[in-house]
Coordinates of C-alpha atoms in Angstrom, one line a residue:
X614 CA 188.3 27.9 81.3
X615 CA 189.4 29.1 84.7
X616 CA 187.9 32.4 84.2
X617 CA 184.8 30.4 83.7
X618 CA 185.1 28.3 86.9
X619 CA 185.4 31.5 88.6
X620 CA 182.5 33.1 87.9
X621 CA 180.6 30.1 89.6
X622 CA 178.8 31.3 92.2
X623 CA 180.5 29.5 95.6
X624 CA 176.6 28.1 97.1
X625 CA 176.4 26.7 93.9
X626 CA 179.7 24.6 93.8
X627 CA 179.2 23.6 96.8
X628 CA 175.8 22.2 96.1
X629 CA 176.7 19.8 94.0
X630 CA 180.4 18.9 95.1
X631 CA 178.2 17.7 98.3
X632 CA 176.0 14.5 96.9
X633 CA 179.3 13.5 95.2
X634 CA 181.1 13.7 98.5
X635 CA 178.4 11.5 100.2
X636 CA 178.5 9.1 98.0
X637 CA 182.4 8.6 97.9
X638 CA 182.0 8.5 101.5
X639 CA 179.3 6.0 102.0
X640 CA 181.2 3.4 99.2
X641 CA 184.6 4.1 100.7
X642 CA 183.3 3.6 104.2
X643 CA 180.4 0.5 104.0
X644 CA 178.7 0.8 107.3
X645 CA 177.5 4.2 106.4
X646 CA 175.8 2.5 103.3
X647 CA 172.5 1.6 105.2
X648 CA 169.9 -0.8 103.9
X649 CA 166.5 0.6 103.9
X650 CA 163.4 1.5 101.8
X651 CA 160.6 -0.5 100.3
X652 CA 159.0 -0.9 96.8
X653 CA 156.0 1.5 98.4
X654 CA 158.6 4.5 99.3
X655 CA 160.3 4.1 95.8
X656 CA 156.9 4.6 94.2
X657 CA 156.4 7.7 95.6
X658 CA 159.6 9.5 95.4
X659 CA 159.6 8.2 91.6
X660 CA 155.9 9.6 91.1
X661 CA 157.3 13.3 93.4
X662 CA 160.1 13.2 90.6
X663 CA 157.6 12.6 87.3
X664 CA 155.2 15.3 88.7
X665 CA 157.9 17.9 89.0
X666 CA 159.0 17.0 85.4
X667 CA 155.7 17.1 83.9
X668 CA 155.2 20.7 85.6
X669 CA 158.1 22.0 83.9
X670 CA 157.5 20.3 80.6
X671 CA 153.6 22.2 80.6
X672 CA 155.4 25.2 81.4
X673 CA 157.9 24.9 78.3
X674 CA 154.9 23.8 76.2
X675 CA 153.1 27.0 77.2
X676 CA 155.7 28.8 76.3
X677 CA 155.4 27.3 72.7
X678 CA 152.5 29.0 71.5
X679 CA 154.6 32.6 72.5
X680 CA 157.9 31.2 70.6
X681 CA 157.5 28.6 68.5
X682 CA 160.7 27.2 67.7
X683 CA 162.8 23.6 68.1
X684 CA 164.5 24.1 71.3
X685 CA 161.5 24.8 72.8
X686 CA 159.6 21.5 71.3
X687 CA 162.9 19.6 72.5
X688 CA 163.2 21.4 75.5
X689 CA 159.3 20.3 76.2
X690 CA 159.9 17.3 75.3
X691 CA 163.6 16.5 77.6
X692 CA 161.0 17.2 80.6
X693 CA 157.9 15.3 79.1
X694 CA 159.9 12.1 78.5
X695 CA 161.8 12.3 81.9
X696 CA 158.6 12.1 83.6
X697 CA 156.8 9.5 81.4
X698 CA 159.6 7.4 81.2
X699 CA 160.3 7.2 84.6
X700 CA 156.4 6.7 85.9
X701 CA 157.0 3.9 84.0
X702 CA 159.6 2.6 86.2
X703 CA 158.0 3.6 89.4
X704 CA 154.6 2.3 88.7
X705 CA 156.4 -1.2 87.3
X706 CA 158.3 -1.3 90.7
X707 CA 155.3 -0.5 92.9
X708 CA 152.9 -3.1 94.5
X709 CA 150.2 -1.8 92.4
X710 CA 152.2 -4.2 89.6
X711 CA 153.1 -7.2 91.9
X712 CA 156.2 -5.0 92.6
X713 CA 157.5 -5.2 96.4
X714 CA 155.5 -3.1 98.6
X715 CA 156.8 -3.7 102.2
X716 CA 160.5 -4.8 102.9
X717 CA 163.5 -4.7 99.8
X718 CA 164.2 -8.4 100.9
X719 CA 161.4 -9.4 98.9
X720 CA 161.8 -9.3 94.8
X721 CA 163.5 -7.0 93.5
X722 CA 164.8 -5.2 89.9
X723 CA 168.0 -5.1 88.7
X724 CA 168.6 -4.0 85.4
X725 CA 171.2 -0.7 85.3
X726 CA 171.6 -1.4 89.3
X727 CA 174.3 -3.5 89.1
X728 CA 173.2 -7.1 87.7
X729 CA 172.1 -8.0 91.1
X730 CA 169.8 -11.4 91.4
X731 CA 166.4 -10.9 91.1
X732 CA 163.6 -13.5 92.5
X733 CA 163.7 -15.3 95.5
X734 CA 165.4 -19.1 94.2
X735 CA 162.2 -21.1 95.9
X736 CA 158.9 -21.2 95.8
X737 CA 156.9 -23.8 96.5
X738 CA 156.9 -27.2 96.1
X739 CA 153.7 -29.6 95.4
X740 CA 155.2 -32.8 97.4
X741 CA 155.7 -31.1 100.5
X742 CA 153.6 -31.9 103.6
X743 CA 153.3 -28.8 104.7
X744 CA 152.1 -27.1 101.3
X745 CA 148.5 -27.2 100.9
X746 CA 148.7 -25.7 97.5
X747 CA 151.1 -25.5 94.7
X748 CA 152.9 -21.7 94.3
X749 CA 154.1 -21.4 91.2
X750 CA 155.6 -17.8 92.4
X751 CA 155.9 -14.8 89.9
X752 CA 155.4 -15.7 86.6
X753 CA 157.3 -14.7 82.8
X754 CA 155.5 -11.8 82.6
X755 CA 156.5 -10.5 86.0
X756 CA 160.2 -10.6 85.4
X757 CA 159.9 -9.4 82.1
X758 CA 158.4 -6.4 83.9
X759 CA 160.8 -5.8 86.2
X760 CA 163.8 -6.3 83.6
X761 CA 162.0 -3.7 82.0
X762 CA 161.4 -1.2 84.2
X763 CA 163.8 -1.3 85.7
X764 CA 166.0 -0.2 83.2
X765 CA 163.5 2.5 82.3
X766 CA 165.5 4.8 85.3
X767 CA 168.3 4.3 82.8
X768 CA 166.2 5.3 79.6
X769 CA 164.6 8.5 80.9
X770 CA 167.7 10.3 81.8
X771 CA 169.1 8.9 78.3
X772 CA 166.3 9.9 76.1
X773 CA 165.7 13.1 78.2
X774 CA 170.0 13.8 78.1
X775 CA 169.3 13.4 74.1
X776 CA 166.7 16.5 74.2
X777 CA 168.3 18.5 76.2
X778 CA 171.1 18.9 74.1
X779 CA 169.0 19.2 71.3
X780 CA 167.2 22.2 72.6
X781 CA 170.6 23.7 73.6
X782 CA 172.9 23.2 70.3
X783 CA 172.3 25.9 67.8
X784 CA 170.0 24.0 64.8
X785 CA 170.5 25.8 61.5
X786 CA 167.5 27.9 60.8
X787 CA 166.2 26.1 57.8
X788 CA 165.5 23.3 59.8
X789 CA 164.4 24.9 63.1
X790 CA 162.0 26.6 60.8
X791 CA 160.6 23.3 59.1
X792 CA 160.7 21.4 62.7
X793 CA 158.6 24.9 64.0
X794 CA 155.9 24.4 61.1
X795 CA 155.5 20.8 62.5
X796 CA 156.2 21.2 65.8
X797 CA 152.4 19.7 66.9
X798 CA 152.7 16.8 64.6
X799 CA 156.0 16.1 65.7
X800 CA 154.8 16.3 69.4
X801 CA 152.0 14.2 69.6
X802 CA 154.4 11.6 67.8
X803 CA 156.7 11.5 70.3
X804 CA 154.4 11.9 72.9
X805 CA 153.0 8.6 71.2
X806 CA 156.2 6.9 71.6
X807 CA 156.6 7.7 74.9
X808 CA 153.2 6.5 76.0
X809 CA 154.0 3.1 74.2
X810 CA 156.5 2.7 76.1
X811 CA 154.9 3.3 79.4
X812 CA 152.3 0.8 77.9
X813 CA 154.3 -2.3 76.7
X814 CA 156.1 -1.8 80.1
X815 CA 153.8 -2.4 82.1
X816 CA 151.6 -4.7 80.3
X817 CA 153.5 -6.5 77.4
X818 CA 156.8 -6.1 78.8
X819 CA 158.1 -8.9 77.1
X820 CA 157.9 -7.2 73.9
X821 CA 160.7 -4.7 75.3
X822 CA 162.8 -7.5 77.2
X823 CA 164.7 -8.5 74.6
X824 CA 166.7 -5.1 74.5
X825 CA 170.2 -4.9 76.0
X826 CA 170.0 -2.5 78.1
X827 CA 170.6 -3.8 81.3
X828 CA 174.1 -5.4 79.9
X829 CA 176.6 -3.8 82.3
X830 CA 178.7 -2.6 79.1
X831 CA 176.0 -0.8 77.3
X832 CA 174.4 0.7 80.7
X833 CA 177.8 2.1 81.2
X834 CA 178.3 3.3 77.5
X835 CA 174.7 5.0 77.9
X836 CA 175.2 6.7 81.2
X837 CA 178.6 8.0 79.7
X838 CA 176.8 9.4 76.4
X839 CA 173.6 10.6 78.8
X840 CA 176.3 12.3 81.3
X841 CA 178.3 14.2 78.4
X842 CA 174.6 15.8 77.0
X843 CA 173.5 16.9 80.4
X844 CA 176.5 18.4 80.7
X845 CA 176.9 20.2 77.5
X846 CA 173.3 21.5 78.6
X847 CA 174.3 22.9 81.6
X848 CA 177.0 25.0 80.6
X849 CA 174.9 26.0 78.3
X850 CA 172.1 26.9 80.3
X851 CA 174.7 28.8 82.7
X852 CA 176.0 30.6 79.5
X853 CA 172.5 32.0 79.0
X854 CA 171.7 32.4 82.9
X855 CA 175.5 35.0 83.0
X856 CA 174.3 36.9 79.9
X857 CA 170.2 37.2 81.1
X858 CA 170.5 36.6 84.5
X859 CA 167.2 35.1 84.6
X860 CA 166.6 33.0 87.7
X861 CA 165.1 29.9 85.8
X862 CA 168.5 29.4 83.5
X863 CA 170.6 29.5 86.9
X864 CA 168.2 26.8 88.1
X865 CA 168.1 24.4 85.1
X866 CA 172.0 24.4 85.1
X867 CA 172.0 23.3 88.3
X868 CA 169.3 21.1 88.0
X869 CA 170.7 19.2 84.8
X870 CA 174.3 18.8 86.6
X871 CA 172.5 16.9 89.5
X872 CA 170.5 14.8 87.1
X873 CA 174.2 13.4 85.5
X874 CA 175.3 13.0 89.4
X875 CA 172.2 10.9 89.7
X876 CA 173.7 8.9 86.3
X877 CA 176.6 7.4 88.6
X878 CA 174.9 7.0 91.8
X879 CA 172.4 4.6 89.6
X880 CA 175.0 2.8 88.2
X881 CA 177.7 2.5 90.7
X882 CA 175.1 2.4 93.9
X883 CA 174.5 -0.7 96.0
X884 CA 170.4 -2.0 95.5
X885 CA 168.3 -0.5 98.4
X886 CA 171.4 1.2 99.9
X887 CA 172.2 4.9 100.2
X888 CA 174.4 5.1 97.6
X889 CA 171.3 3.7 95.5
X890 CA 169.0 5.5 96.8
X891 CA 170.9 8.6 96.3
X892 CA 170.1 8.9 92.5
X893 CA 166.6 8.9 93.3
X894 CA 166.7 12.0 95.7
X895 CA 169.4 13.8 93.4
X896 CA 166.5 13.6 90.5
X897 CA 164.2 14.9 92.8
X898 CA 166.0 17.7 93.7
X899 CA 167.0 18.7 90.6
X900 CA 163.7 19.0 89.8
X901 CA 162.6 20.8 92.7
X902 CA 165.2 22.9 92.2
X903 CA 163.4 23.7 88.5
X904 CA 160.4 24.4 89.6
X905 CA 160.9 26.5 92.3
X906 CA 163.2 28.6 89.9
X907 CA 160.3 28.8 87.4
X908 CA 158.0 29.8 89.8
X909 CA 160.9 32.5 91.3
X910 CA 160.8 33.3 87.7
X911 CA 156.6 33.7 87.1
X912 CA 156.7 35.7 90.0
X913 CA 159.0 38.3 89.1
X914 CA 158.5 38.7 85.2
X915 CA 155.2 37.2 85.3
X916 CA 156.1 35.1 82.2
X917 CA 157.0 32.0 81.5
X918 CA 158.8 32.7 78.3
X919 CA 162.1 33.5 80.2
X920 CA 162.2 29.5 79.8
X921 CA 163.6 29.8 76.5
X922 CA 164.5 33.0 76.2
X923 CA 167.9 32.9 77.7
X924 CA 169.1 30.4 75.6
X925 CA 167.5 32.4 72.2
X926 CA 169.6 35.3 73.2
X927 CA 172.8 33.5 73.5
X928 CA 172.7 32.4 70.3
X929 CA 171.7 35.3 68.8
X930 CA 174.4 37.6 70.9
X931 CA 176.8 35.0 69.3
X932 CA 175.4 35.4 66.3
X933 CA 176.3 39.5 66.7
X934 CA 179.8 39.2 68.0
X935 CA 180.4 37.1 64.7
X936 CA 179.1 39.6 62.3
X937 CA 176.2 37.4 61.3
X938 CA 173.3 39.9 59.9
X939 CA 170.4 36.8 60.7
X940 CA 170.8 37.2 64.0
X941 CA 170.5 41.1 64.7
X942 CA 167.1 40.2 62.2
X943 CA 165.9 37.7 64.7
X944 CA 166.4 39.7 67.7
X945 CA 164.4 42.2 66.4
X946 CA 161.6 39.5 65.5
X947 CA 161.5 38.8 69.2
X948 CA 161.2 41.8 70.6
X949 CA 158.9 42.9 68.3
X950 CA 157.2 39.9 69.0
X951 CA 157.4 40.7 73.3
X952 CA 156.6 44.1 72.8
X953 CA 153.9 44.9 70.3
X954 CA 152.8 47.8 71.3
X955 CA 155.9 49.2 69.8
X956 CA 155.8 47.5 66.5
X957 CA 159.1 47.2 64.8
X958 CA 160.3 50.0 66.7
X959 CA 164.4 48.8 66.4
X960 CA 163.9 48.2 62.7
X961 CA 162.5 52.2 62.4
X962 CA 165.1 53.6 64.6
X963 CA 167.9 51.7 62.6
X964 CA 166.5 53.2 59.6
X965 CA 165.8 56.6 60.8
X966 CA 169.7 56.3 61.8
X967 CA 170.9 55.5 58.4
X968 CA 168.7 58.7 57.0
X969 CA 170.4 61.2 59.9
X970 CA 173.7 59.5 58.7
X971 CA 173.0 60.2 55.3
X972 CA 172.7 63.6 55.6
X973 CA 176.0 63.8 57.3
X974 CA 177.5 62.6 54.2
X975 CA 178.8 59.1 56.2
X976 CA 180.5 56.8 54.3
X977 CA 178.4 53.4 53.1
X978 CA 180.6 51.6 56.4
X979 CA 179.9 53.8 58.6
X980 CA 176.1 53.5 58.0
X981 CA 176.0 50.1 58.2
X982 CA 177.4 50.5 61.4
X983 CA 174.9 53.2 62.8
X984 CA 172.5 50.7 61.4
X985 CA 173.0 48.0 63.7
X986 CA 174.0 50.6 66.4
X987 CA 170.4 51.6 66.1
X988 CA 168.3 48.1 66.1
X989 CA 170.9 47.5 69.5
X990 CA 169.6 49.9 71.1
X991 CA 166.3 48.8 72.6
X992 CA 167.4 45.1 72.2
X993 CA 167.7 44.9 76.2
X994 CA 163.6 44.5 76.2
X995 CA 164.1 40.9 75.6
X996 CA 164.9 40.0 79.4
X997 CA 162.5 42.9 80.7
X998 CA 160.0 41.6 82.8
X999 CA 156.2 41.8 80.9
X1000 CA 154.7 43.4 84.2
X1001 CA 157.4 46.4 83.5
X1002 CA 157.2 46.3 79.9
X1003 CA 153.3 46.3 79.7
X1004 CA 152.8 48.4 82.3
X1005 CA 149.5 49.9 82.5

């Protein structure tokens, strides 16, 4: 493990020992834990964050149609219901739904913030003098809404933690195959789901109150589970980052570590405070962080297959070092697949290596051997840039 550790690069250590730093800091020391922000401000870093989500989930859906296969649907999807999920939390929040839009002093959310009161406790009162008109003050509905969205922050990096592991474990081919055959179907019903969410939300949110998930034990049991999938996924993603080097993989490692940063800094921050605010800005840069890398990596292979592709070769390098046939098999499928112009050119040269060995009079282990010697040799086109390998 502290081979591993080593092989961190140092900027990238540092990058994300320093928003857990601050936020020691600013709960350790109080007056550093400044007040400030409105509903208005949340709304737009919450939209910035969906926007940079929903750019890297078109770019993983793109991808799709090039290599069809589960961990990119779930990959897709960890992005699309990040974004969707948490619109829903900044639009819920925002003034556009009765949500706060000047100072934080007026009513505010609470659910995984803490249990913090909601609501002002007046409004007011028909037998006062100075009342001309009865206010009744928000209403069911509105702080059914806020319940509900504002455990929606919560949610989307649950439901999005839940996806990224998914599109990182290795799925046993049988049923990466039948979720690949169905992979539309199974998108536009998730992509259902997700938009009725974002609809009872905001509309019928008391359909969606009733769910405990702004009880302090169950946030904390979700942010726990949400924490331990993001960081599987990251290791992962820096596993296939050391063995393709591809700048995107580096990039979404370090963006999924700051997205279970931002886990705590939700939970554990004070409402409307730094430490709150925190998780917001840690999402966003995570993000930003994501697609910058996928546009680093657009504009030096010109493809945004290198999404996926990292993580396809780790498992299939795996698959190699443990003498498992499928994989050397599937490795050639995608690279045959990348580079048609050469049409099963590794599964010709491994048997035109078994016929030379032949007439050497090798033993059968021996040609085995040269057989998978042969299909290794041009398996290094994988993480060749298209502009390089289609050159004109």
């Amino acid at each position: 493990m502290s081979a591993r550790i080593r092989e961190v690069p140092v900027g990238w250590l540092l990058a994300l020992a320093a928003p857990v730093l601050l936020f020691a800091f600013v709960r350790i020391y109080p007056p550093a834990d400044v007040s400030f922000g409105s509903g208005t401000s949340h709304f737009y870093v919450v939209t910035a964050v969906a926007a940079l989500a929903l750019v890297l989930a078109t770019a993983v859906l793109v991808t799709a149609r090039k290599l069809p296969a589960a961990r990119t649907l779930f990959l897709a999807m960890a992005f699309l219901s990040m974004a969707t999920i948490f619109l829903a939390h900044g639009l819920g929040t925002s003034p556009y739904f009765g949500g706060p839009g000047g100072v934080h002093t007026t009513v505010t959310h609470n659910s995984s913030y803490g249990a913090q009161p909601i609501g002002p406790t007046t409004f007011g009162n028909p037998g006062d003098g100075g009342t001309t008109a009865f206010d009744p003050g928000p209403g069911e509905t509105f702080f059914a809404r806020l319940k509900v969205v504002g455990y929606s922050a919560q949610l989307s990096l649950l439901v999005s933690a839940a996806f990224f592991f998914l599109a990182v474990i290795d799925i046993p081919d049988h049923i990466s195959a039948w979720i690949s055959r169905r992979q539309y179907w199974i998108a536009a019903g998730l992509i259902a789901g997700l938009g009725g969410h974002v609809y009872f939300a905001l509309w019928h949110p008391q359909a969606l109150a009733p769910l405990p998930l702004d009880n302090a034990w169950v946030a904390r049991s979700a942010a726990t589970i949400a924490t331990t999938g993001l960081l599987f996924a990251a290791l992962r993603f820096y596993q296939a980052y050391r063995l393709a080097l591809l700048p995107i993989q580096g990039a979404l490692a370090i963006a999924v570590v700051l997205l279970a940063e931002a886990q705590w800094s939700m939970q554990l921050g004070e409402l409307w405070h730094v430490s709150w605010w925190e998780y917001h800005f840690l999402m966003l840069g995570g993000f930003l962080i994501g697609v910058i890398g996928l546009l680093h990596n657009y504009r030096i292979t010109g493809d945004l297959g290198a999404i996926v592709e990292g993580l396809f070769l780790r498992q299939q390098v795996n698959g190699i070092r443990e003498g498992d046939p499928r994989a050397m098999i599937a490795l050639g499928a995608a690279v045959a697949a990348k580079d048609s112009e050469t049409s099963e050119h590794i599964e010709r040269v491994g048997d035109l290596s078994v016929a030379v060995g032949g007439k050497l009079w090798l033993p059968p282990d021996d040609l085995l051997v040269l057989r998978w010697a042969g299909r290794l040799h041009d398996v290094g086109k994988i993480g060749v840039p298209n502009s390089i390998l289609r050159k004109p």
